[in-house]
Coordinates of C-alpha atoms and ligand atoms in Angstrom, one line a residue:
M1304 CA -50.9 65.5 -56.5
P1305 CA -49.0 67.7 -54.0
A1306 CA -48.3 71.2 -55.1
D1307 CA -46.1 73.8 -53.4
T1308 CA -46.8 77.5 -54.0
V1309 CA -43.3 78.9 -54.7
S1310 CA -41.6 81.9 -56.3
V1311 CA -40.2 80.9 -59.7
T1312 CA -37.5 82.7 -61.8
G1313 CA -35.3 82.0 -64.8
W1314 CA -31.6 81.7 -64.5
G1315 CA -31.1 85.5 -64.7
R1316 CA -33.3 85.9 -61.5
T1317 CA -35.0 89.0 -62.9
A1318 CA -38.8 88.6 -62.9
P1319 CA -39.9 86.2 -60.1
T1320 CA -43.5 85.2 -60.1
V1321 CA -45.5 82.8 -57.8
A1322 CA -46.9 79.6 -59.1
R1323 CA -48.0 76.1 -58.0
L1324 CA -45.1 73.8 -58.6
I1325 CA -46.2 70.2 -59.4
R1326 CA -43.7 67.4 -59.9
P1327 CA -45.3 64.5 -61.9
R1328 CA -43.6 61.1 -61.3
T1329 CA -45.5 59.2 -64.0
Y1330 CA -47.1 60.0 -67.3
E1331 CA -50.5 59.4 -65.7
E1332 CA -49.8 62.0 -63.1
A1333 CA -48.6 64.4 -65.8
A1334 CA -51.9 63.8 -67.7
A1335 CA -54.0 64.3 -64.6
A1336 CA -52.1 67.5 -63.8
V1337 CA -52.8 68.9 -67.3
R1338 CA -56.5 68.0 -67.0
G1339 CA -56.7 69.7 -63.6
C1340 CA -54.4 72.7 -64.0
G1341 CA -57.0 75.4 -63.5
A1342 CA -57.8 78.7 -65.2
R1343 CA -54.3 80.2 -65.3
G1344 CA -53.0 77.1 -67.1
A1345 CA -49.6 75.4 -66.8
I1346 CA -46.1 75.4 -68.3
P1347 CA -43.5 72.5 -68.3
R1348 CA -40.2 73.4 -66.7
G1349 CA -36.9 71.5 -66.9
L1350 CA -33.8 72.7 -65.0
G1351 CA -34.8 76.4 -65.2
R1352 CA -31.7 77.4 -67.2
A1353 CA -33.7 79.6 -69.6
Y1354 CA -32.6 83.1 -68.5
G1355 CA -35.9 84.8 -68.7
D1356 CA -39.6 84.0 -68.0
A1357 CA -40.2 81.1 -70.4
A1358 CA -40.6 78.4 -67.7
Q1359 CA -42.7 80.3 -65.2
N1360 CA -46.4 81.0 -65.0
A1361 CA -47.7 83.7 -62.6
G1362 CA -50.7 82.5 -60.6
G1363 CA -50.9 79.2 -62.5
A1364 CA -49.1 75.8 -62.5
V1365 CA -45.5 75.0 -63.3
F1366 CA -44.7 71.3 -64.0
D1367 CA -41.3 70.4 -62.8
M1368 CA -40.5 67.6 -65.3
T1369 CA -37.2 66.5 -63.7
G1370 CA -39.2 63.8 -61.8
L1371 CA -39.6 62.0 -65.1
D1372 CA -36.1 61.0 -65.8
R1373 CA -35.8 57.4 -67.0
I1374 CA -33.5 56.4 -69.8
H1375 CA -35.6 53.8 -71.7
A1376 CA -33.3 52.4 -74.4
I1377 CA -29.8 53.0 -75.8
D1378 CA -28.8 51.6 -79.2
A1379 CA -25.1 51.5 -78.7
D1380 CA -24.5 50.4 -82.4
G1381 CA -26.8 52.9 -84.1
G1382 CA -26.1 55.7 -81.6
T1383 CA -29.6 56.6 -80.4
V1384 CA -31.1 57.1 -77.0
S1385 CA -34.8 57.1 -76.0
C1386 CA -35.4 58.8 -72.7
D1387 CA -37.8 60.9 -70.6
A1388 CA -37.7 64.6 -71.3
G1389 CA -36.7 65.3 -67.7
V1390 CA -33.3 63.6 -68.2
S1391 CA -30.4 66.1 -68.1
L1392 CA -27.7 66.4 -70.7
H1393 CA -25.2 65.9 -67.8
R1394 CA -26.7 62.5 -67.1
L1395 CA -26.7 61.6 -70.8
M1396 CA -23.0 62.4 -70.9
R1397 CA -22.3 60.3 -67.9
V1398 CA -24.1 57.3 -69.3
L1399 CA -23.3 57.6 -73.0
L1400 CA -19.6 58.7 -73.1
P1401 CA -18.3 55.4 -71.8
L1402 CA -20.2 53.8 -74.7
G1403 CA -18.5 56.1 -77.2
W1404 CA -21.4 58.5 -77.8
F1405 CA -21.9 62.2 -77.1
V1406 CA -25.0 64.4 -77.3
P1407 CA -25.4 65.9 -80.7
V1408 CA -25.7 69.5 -79.5
T1409 CA -24.8 70.9 -76.1
P1410 CA -25.3 74.5 -74.9
G1411 CA -22.9 76.3 -72.6
T1412 CA -24.2 74.3 -69.7
R1413 CA -25.0 70.6 -69.5
Q1414 CA -27.5 71.3 -66.7
V1415 CA -30.5 71.4 -69.1
T1416 CA -33.1 68.7 -69.7
V1417 CA -33.9 67.0 -73.0
G1418 CA -37.4 68.7 -72.8
G1419 CA -35.8 72.1 -72.3
A1420 CA -33.3 71.4 -75.2
I1421 CA -36.3 70.7 -77.5
G1422 CA -38.6 73.3 -76.1
A1423 CA -36.0 76.1 -76.9
D1424 CA -34.4 74.2 -79.8
I1425 CA -31.0 74.9 -78.4
H1426 CA -27.8 75.4 -80.4
G1427 CA -24.2 74.8 -79.5
K1428 CA -20.7 75.6 -80.7
N1429 CA -21.3 73.2 -83.6
H1430 CA -24.4 75.0 -85.1
H1431 CA -22.6 75.8 -88.3
V1432 CA -22.1 72.1 -88.9
S1433 CA -24.8 70.3 -87.0
G1434 CA -27.7 72.7 -86.7
A1435 CA -29.9 72.9 -83.7
F1436 CA -30.9 70.2 -81.2
S1437 CA -34.2 69.4 -83.1
R1438 CA -32.2 68.2 -86.2
H1439 CA -31.2 65.2 -84.1
V1440 CA -34.6 64.4 -82.6
L1441 CA -36.1 61.4 -84.4
S1442 CA -39.4 61.5 -82.6
L1443 CA -41.0 62.6 -79.4
E1444 CA -44.1 62.0 -77.3
L1445 CA -46.2 65.0 -76.5
L1446 CA -48.9 65.3 -73.8
T1447 CA -51.3 67.8 -75.3
A1448 CA -54.0 70.0 -73.7
D1449 CA -56.7 67.4 -74.0
G1450 CA -54.7 65.1 -71.8
E1451 CA -53.8 62.7 -74.6
I1452 CA -50.3 61.5 -75.5
R1453 CA -49.3 61.9 -79.2
T1454 CA -46.3 60.5 -81.0
V1455 CA -44.8 63.4 -83.0
R1456 CA -42.6 62.7 -85.9
R1457 CA -40.2 64.9 -87.9
G1458 CA -41.6 66.7 -90.9
T1459 CA -45.0 67.3 -89.3
P1460 CA -46.5 70.7 -88.3
L1461 CA -46.7 69.6 -84.7
F1462 CA -43.0 68.7 -84.7
D1463 CA -42.1 72.1 -86.1
A1464 CA -44.3 74.0 -83.7
T1465 CA -43.0 72.0 -80.7
T1466 CA -39.2 72.3 -81.5
G1467 CA -38.5 75.8 -80.3
G1468 CA -42.2 76.2 -79.2
M1469 CA -41.2 77.1 -75.6
G1470 CA -43.4 74.4 -74.0
L1471 CA -46.6 75.9 -75.4
T1472 CA -47.8 73.0 -77.6
G1473 CA -47.7 70.6 -74.6
V1474 CA -45.5 68.6 -72.3
I1475 CA -42.8 66.6 -74.0
L1476 CA -42.7 63.3 -72.2
T1477 CA -40.1 61.3 -74.1
A1478 CA -37.7 61.8 -77.1
T1479 CA -35.5 59.6 -79.2
V1480 CA -32.3 61.4 -80.1
Q1481 CA -29.5 60.6 -82.6
L1482 CA -26.1 60.8 -81.0
Q1483 CA -22.6 61.8 -82.1
P1484 CA -19.8 59.1 -82.1
V1485 CA -16.6 60.0 -80.2
Q1486 CA -13.4 58.1 -79.5
T1487 CA -12.4 60.0 -76.4
S1488 CA -13.8 62.4 -73.8
L1489 CA -11.1 65.0 -74.6
M1490 CA -11.2 67.9 -77.1
S1491 CA -8.4 68.9 -79.4
V1492 CA -8.5 72.7 -79.3
D1493 CA -7.0 75.5 -81.4
T1494 CA -6.9 78.9 -79.8
E1495 CA -6.1 82.3 -81.4
R1496 CA -6.5 85.9 -80.5
A1497 CA -8.2 88.5 -82.7
R1498 CA -7.3 92.2 -82.2
D1499 CA -10.8 93.6 -82.9
L1500 CA -14.2 92.7 -84.2
D1501 CA -13.3 93.0 -87.9
D1502 CA -10.3 90.8 -87.4
L1503 CA -12.4 88.3 -85.5
M1504 CA -15.2 88.2 -88.1
A1505 CA -12.6 87.7 -90.9
R1506 CA -11.1 84.8 -89.1
L1507 CA -14.4 83.2 -88.4
A1508 CA -15.6 83.6 -92.0
A1509 CA -12.4 82.3 -93.5
T1510 CA -11.8 79.1 -91.5
D1511 CA -14.9 78.1 -89.4
D1512 CA -15.8 75.3 -91.8
R1513 CA -12.6 73.5 -90.8
Y1514 CA -13.9 73.0 -87.3
R1515 CA -16.8 71.1 -85.8
Y1516 CA -17.0 73.4 -82.8
S1517 CA -16.2 77.1 -82.8
V1518 CA -16.8 80.0 -80.5
A1519 CA -15.3 83.4 -79.8
W1520 CA -15.2 85.1 -76.4
I1521 CA -15.2 88.8 -77.0
D1522 CA -14.4 91.8 -74.9
L1523 CA -17.0 94.6 -75.3
V1524 CA -15.6 96.6 -72.3
A1525 CA -12.2 97.4 -73.9
R1526 CA -12.2 100.9 -75.3
G1527 CA -11.5 102.4 -78.7
A1528 CA -9.9 100.2 -81.4
A1529 CA -9.7 97.2 -78.9
T1530 CA -13.5 96.9 -78.6
G1531 CA -14.4 93.5 -79.8
R1532 CA -11.0 92.0 -79.3
A1533 CA -11.5 88.3 -78.9
V1534 CA -10.1 84.8 -78.1
L1535 CA -11.3 82.3 -80.6
T1536 CA -11.4 78.6 -79.5
R1537 CA -12.2 76.0 -82.0
G1538 CA -11.8 72.3 -82.1
D1539 CA -13.2 68.7 -82.4
H1540 CA -13.4 65.6 -80.3
A1541 CA -9.8 64.3 -79.9
P1542 CA -9.2 61.0 -81.7
L1543 CA -7.7 58.1 -79.7
E1544 CA -4.3 58.5 -81.3
A1545 CA -4.0 62.1 -80.0
L1546 CA -3.7 60.6 -76.5
R1547 CA -0.2 59.6 -75.5
E1548 CA 0.5 55.9 -74.8
G1549 CA 0.9 55.1 -71.1
T1550 CA -1.1 58.1 -69.8
R1551 CA -4.2 57.9 -67.6
A1552 CA -6.2 59.5 -70.4
R1553 CA -5.1 56.8 -72.9
R1554 CA -5.9 54.0 -70.5
D1555 CA -9.4 55.4 -69.9
P1556 CA -10.1 57.5 -73.0
L1557 CA -13.9 57.8 -72.5
A1558 CA -13.9 58.8 -68.8
F1559 CA -16.2 61.6 -67.8
R1560 CA -14.7 63.6 -65.0
P1561 CA -16.2 67.1 -64.6
S1562 CA -14.4 69.3 -62.2
R1563 CA -16.2 71.4 -59.6
L1564 CA -15.2 74.6 -57.8
P1565 CA -16.7 76.0 -54.5
A1566 CA -19.9 78.0 -54.9
P1567 CA -19.6 81.8 -54.6
P1568 CA -21.2 83.4 -51.5
A1569 CA -25.0 83.6 -51.5
F1570 CA -24.8 87.1 -53.0
L1571 CA -21.8 89.3 -53.6
P1572 CA -22.0 92.9 -52.4
E1573 CA -23.9 95.1 -54.9
G1574 CA -21.5 97.2 -56.8
L1575 CA -18.6 94.8 -56.8
L1576 CA -19.3 94.1 -60.5
N1577 CA -18.6 97.4 -62.1
R1578 CA -17.0 98.5 -65.3
R1579 CA -13.6 98.8 -63.8
T1580 CA -13.5 95.3 -62.1
V1581 CA -15.0 93.7 -65.3
A1582 CA -12.5 95.5 -67.5
C1583 CA -9.6 94.2 -65.3
F1584 CA -11.0 90.7 -65.5
N1585 CA -11.3 90.9 -69.3
E1586 CA -7.9 92.4 -69.7
L1587 CA -6.3 89.7 -67.6
W1588 CA -8.1 87.0 -69.5
Y1589 CA -7.1 88.4 -72.9
R1590 CA -3.4 88.8 -72.0
R1591 CA -3.3 85.2 -70.5
S1592 CA -4.7 83.6 -73.6
P1593 CA -2.2 82.4 -76.1
R1594 CA -1.8 84.4 -79.3
A1595 CA -2.0 81.1 -81.2
R1596 CA -1.9 77.5 -80.0
T1597 CA -3.0 74.3 -81.8
G1598 CA -4.0 70.8 -80.7
E1599 CA -4.3 71.5 -77.0
L1600 CA -6.1 68.6 -75.3
Q1601 CA -8.8 69.9 -73.0
K1602 CA -11.4 68.1 -70.9
L1603 CA -14.7 68.1 -72.7
T1604 CA -16.4 69.8 -69.7
A1605 CA -13.8 72.6 -69.7
F1606 CA -14.3 73.3 -73.4
F1607 CA -18.1 73.2 -73.4
H1608 CA -19.2 74.1 -69.9
P1609 CA -16.6 76.2 -68.1
L1610 CA -19.3 77.8 -65.9
D1611 CA -20.8 74.5 -64.7
G1612 CA -17.7 74.1 -62.5
V1613 CA -19.0 77.0 -60.3
P1614 CA -22.3 76.2 -58.8
H1615 CA -24.8 79.1 -58.6
W1616 CA -22.5 81.4 -60.5
N1617 CA -25.6 83.4 -61.4
R1618 CA -25.6 85.0 -57.9
I1619 CA -22.5 87.0 -58.7
Y1620 CA -24.8 89.7 -60.3
G1621 CA -26.4 90.4 -56.9
R1622 CA -30.0 90.4 -55.9
G1623 CA -31.1 92.3 -58.9
G1624 CA -30.1 89.5 -61.2
F1625 CA -29.0 89.9 -64.8
V1626 CA -30.2 89.9 -68.3
Q1627 CA -28.7 87.8 -71.0
Y1628 CA -29.2 89.5 -74.4
Q1629 CA -28.8 87.3 -77.4
F1630 CA -29.7 88.1 -81.0
V1631 CA -28.8 86.9 -84.5
V1632 CA -28.5 88.9 -87.7
G1633 CA -28.1 87.3 -91.1
H1634 CA -25.0 87.3 -93.3
G1635 CA -24.8 90.7 -95.1
Q1636 CA -26.0 92.5 -91.9
E1637 CA -22.5 92.9 -90.4
E1638 CA -23.0 96.7 -90.2
T1639 CA -25.9 96.1 -87.7
L1640 CA -23.6 93.9 -85.6
H1641 CA -21.1 96.6 -85.5
R1642 CA -23.7 99.2 -84.6
V1643 CA -25.0 97.0 -81.7
V1644 CA -21.5 96.5 -80.4
R1645 CA -20.9 100.3 -80.6
H1646 CA -24.1 101.0 -78.6
I1647 CA -23.1 98.4 -75.9
S1648 CA -19.6 99.9 -75.7
E1649 CA -20.9 103.5 -75.5
H1650 CA -23.3 102.6 -72.8
R1651 CA -20.4 101.2 -70.8
C1652 CA -22.1 97.9 -69.9
P1653 CA -20.0 96.0 -67.4
S1654 CA -20.3 92.8 -69.3
F1655 CA -17.9 89.9 -68.8
L1656 CA -16.9 88.2 -71.9
A1657 CA -19.6 88.1 -74.6
V1658 CA -19.9 85.3 -77.0
L1659 CA -19.9 85.6 -80.8
K1660 CA -20.7 82.7 -83.2
R1661 CA -21.6 82.0 -86.8
F1662 CA -24.8 80.0 -87.3
G1663 CA -25.3 77.6 -90.2
D1664 CA -28.5 76.6 -91.8
A1665 CA -31.8 77.0 -89.9
D1666 CA -34.0 74.2 -88.8
P1667 CA -37.7 74.1 -89.5
G1668 CA -39.0 74.9 -86.0
W1669 CA -41.4 77.8 -86.4
L1670 CA -40.0 79.7 -83.4
S1671 CA -36.6 78.1 -83.5
F1672 CA -34.0 80.9 -83.0
P1673 CA -31.0 80.1 -85.2
V1674 CA -30.8 81.5 -88.8
P1675 CA -27.6 81.6 -90.9
G1676 CA -25.5 84.6 -89.7
W1677 CA -23.9 86.1 -86.6
T1678 CA -25.2 85.7 -83.1
L1679 CA -23.9 87.7 -80.1
A1680 CA -24.8 86.9 -76.5
L1681 CA -23.8 89.0 -73.4
D1682 CA -24.8 89.2 -69.8
I1683 CA -25.6 92.6 -68.3
P1684 CA -26.6 93.4 -64.7
A1685 CA -30.3 94.1 -64.6
A1686 CA -29.7 97.2 -62.3
L1687 CA -27.6 99.0 -65.0
P1688 CA -29.1 102.5 -65.4
G1689 CA -30.8 103.0 -68.8
L1690 CA -30.7 99.3 -69.6
G1691 CA -34.3 99.1 -70.7
A1692 CA -33.9 101.9 -73.3
L1693 CA -30.6 100.5 -74.5
L1694 CA -32.1 97.1 -75.2
D1695 CA -35.2 98.6 -76.8
T1696 CA -32.8 100.4 -79.2
L1697 CA -30.9 97.2 -79.9
D1698 CA -34.2 95.2 -80.5
E1699 CA -35.2 97.8 -83.1
E1700 CA -31.8 97.6 -84.9
V1701 CA -32.0 93.8 -84.9
A1702 CA -35.6 93.7 -86.1
A1703 CA -34.9 96.2 -88.9
A1704 CA -32.1 94.0 -90.1
G1705 CA -34.4 91.0 -90.3
G1706 CA -32.8 89.4 -87.2
R1707 CA -34.3 88.2 -83.9
V1708 CA -33.7 87.8 -80.2
Y1709 CA -33.6 84.4 -78.5
L1710 CA -36.8 83.7 -76.6
A1711 CA -35.1 81.3 -74.1
K1712 CA -33.0 84.3 -73.0
D1713 CA -35.7 87.0 -73.1
S1714 CA -37.7 88.6 -70.3
R1715 CA -38.4 92.1 -71.7
L1716 CA -38.9 92.2 -75.5
R1717 CA -41.8 94.4 -76.7
P1718 CA -44.5 92.3 -78.3
E1719 CA -44.9 94.4 -81.4
L1720 CA -41.4 93.5 -82.6
L1721 CA -42.0 89.7 -82.4
A1722 CA -43.8 89.1 -85.8
A1723 CA -40.9 90.8 -87.7
M1724 CA -38.4 88.6 -85.9
Y1725 CA -40.4 85.3 -86.2
P1726 CA -42.2 85.2 -89.6
R1727 CA -43.9 81.9 -88.8
L1728 CA -45.5 83.4 -85.7
D1729 CA -49.0 83.3 -87.2
A1730 CA -48.7 79.7 -88.1
F1731 CA -47.6 78.9 -84.5
R1732 CA -50.5 80.9 -83.0
S1733 CA -53.1 79.2 -85.2
L1734 CA -51.8 75.7 -84.5
R1735 CA -52.0 76.5 -80.8
A1736 CA -55.5 77.8 -81.1
G1737 CA -56.6 74.5 -82.7
L1738 CA -54.6 72.2 -80.4
D1739 CA -55.3 74.1 -77.2
P1740 CA -58.4 76.1 -77.5
R1741 CA -58.8 76.7 -73.8
G1742 CA -55.2 78.0 -73.5
V1743 CA -54.1 75.3 -71.0
F1744 CA -50.4 75.9 -71.8
M1745 CA -49.4 79.3 -70.7
S1746 CA -46.3 81.0 -69.4
D1747 CA -45.2 84.5 -68.4
L1748 CA -43.3 84.7 -71.7
A1749 CA -46.4 83.6 -73.7
R1750 CA -48.7 86.2 -71.9
R1751 CA -46.1 89.0 -72.4
L1752 CA -45.6 88.3 -76.1
A1753 CA -49.0 87.0 -76.9
L1754 CA -47.6 83.8 -78.3
Ligands
FAD2241 C1 -24.8 78.9 -68.6 C2 -25.8 78.8 -69.6 C3 -25.4 78.6 -70.9 C4 -26.3 78.5 -72.0 N1 -25.9 78.3 -73.2 C5 -26.8 78.1 -74.2 C6 -26.3 77.9 -75.6 O1 -25.1 77.8 -75.8 N2 -27.2 77.6 -76.5 C7 -28.6 77.6 -76.2 O2 -29.4 77.4 -77.2 N3 -29.0 77.9 -75.0 C8 -28.2 78.1 -74.0 N4 -28.6 78.3 -72.7 C9 -30.1 78.3 -72.5 C10 -30.6 76.9 -72.2 O3 -29.9 75.9 -73.0 C11 -32.1 76.8 -72.6 O4 -32.8 77.8 -72.0 C12 -32.7 75.5 -72.2 O5 -34.0 75.5 -72.7 C13 -32.8 75.2 -70.7 O6 -33.2 73.9 -70.5 P1 -34.0 73.6 -69.1 O7 -34.1 72.1 -69.0 O8 -33.3 74.3 -68.0 O9 -35.4 74.2 -69.4 P2 -36.2 75.4 -68.7 O10 -35.3 76.6 -68.6 O11 -36.8 74.9 -67.4 O12 -37.3 75.7 -69.8 C14 -37.0 76.3 -71.0 C15 -38.1 76.1 -72.0 O13 -38.3 74.7 -72.4 C16 -39.7 74.4 -72.0 N5 -39.6 73.0 -71.5 C17 -38.9 72.5 -70.5 N6 -39.2 71.2 -70.4 C18 -40.1 70.9 -71.3 C19 -40.9 69.7 -71.5 N7 -40.7 68.5 -70.9 N8 -41.8 69.8 -72.5 C20 -42.0 70.9 -73.2 N9 -41.4 72.0 -73.0 C21 -40.4 72.0 -72.0 C22 -40.1 75.3 -71.0 O14 -41.5 75.5 -71.0 C23 -39.5 76.6 -71.4 O15 -40.2 77.3 -72.4 C24 -27.7 78.5 -71.7 C25 -28.2 78.7 -70.3 C26 -27.2 78.8 -69.3 C27 -27.7 79.0 -67.9

């Protein structure tokens, strides 16, 4: 099969490495690629939206799975879809929305594949209600290191190792997923502002269970008492009766019409993004947001995926790229969240809006990220002086509080902290040792963290 030797990075563009990129078009080609992948092994890759080094493999093979993208079956009554793992959530939305179904979990971009959604066991704004993506996966087919294809069902160790397993148990070829019924492609959204972090957390704790989707955009650049001020947006799929009679939306309530803005220039000048420009942006955004508004109808794509409208937005951080830092700490560890926010603020990180969310119950994936508690995610330019030391300090705070960082976003965690963060790590390692004794499946992430 043809292979190109290319430089591969994650979405943050921080740690490029060179690999042979192979694009299987059939399951047989995928199996042959696994059997012949060579001593440095192989890792499956979807749309490359993991921020760090999870879907790259220095000196080895990377399987671009987007060439396997067939939708095999849709049960429009029962609400399930069976498809190849290379199908994107964008495509599923385009096909399924007109039938009255939506993906059960979507991250902040719909440009991810089903394989990437399972491999990272992604979460969305509905985690407190619906859990992670794996909760909705009924079964999957996995191409393992011996070149065989196994059907993997829920409730088995292989399922729990694969959901969140970062592509290291094998190549997911297909999956059957339970969907979410919807009457329209619009969202009914309530917006409110919170004056600081305490105010925000109190609002989230008091009323989150009234909403299917909930997220807070928080300002970590604002100084003093305003640090952590936020705009909280929460809502649900709009019912048909919320759409006015006679409108275009009412006539075609399940239309999927994402908007698209022009791409930014290839790279913005270094230094354009500094604390002052980011502070101005955040200030403007906070002031323009309504203090309180209920029942606003928004396009589903605007509510879930505002950044998808700007192609290649990851270039705005310049050639050095950026790190996305995301961690979770359990309920009762609010003081750690406050301390982390203080560190970030004192370090004067020029970070656009950060995202704070409450997670609900965990799913059984051994390396699945979400646990009940608070999760914070923020982008930081990789060139920020002192960033490595700052994030090491945050990792230690998070680990000491029994929390964890998200592997799909990581490119720099120290391996010695991993076992404290992921207590099922030993089970994961021993299952891999049995399933893949030659270490066929390997990534930069796996080498760095000895997964
Ligand atoms: C703007 C933006 C917003 C985001 N928001 C969220 C969010 O809200 N919640 C969240 O959870 N994540 C979020 N993410 C991260 C993203 O959802 C995950 O990293 C997801 O895994 C990316 O899917 P992908 O298809 O691009 O996979 P890749 O990035 O290519 O790969 C990710 C991992 O999945 C594995 N993988 C990919 N395909 C397969 C396969 N066929 N078989 C086995 N393993 C496979 C890879 O080996 C790798 O370990 C966001 C990313 C961006 C860029």
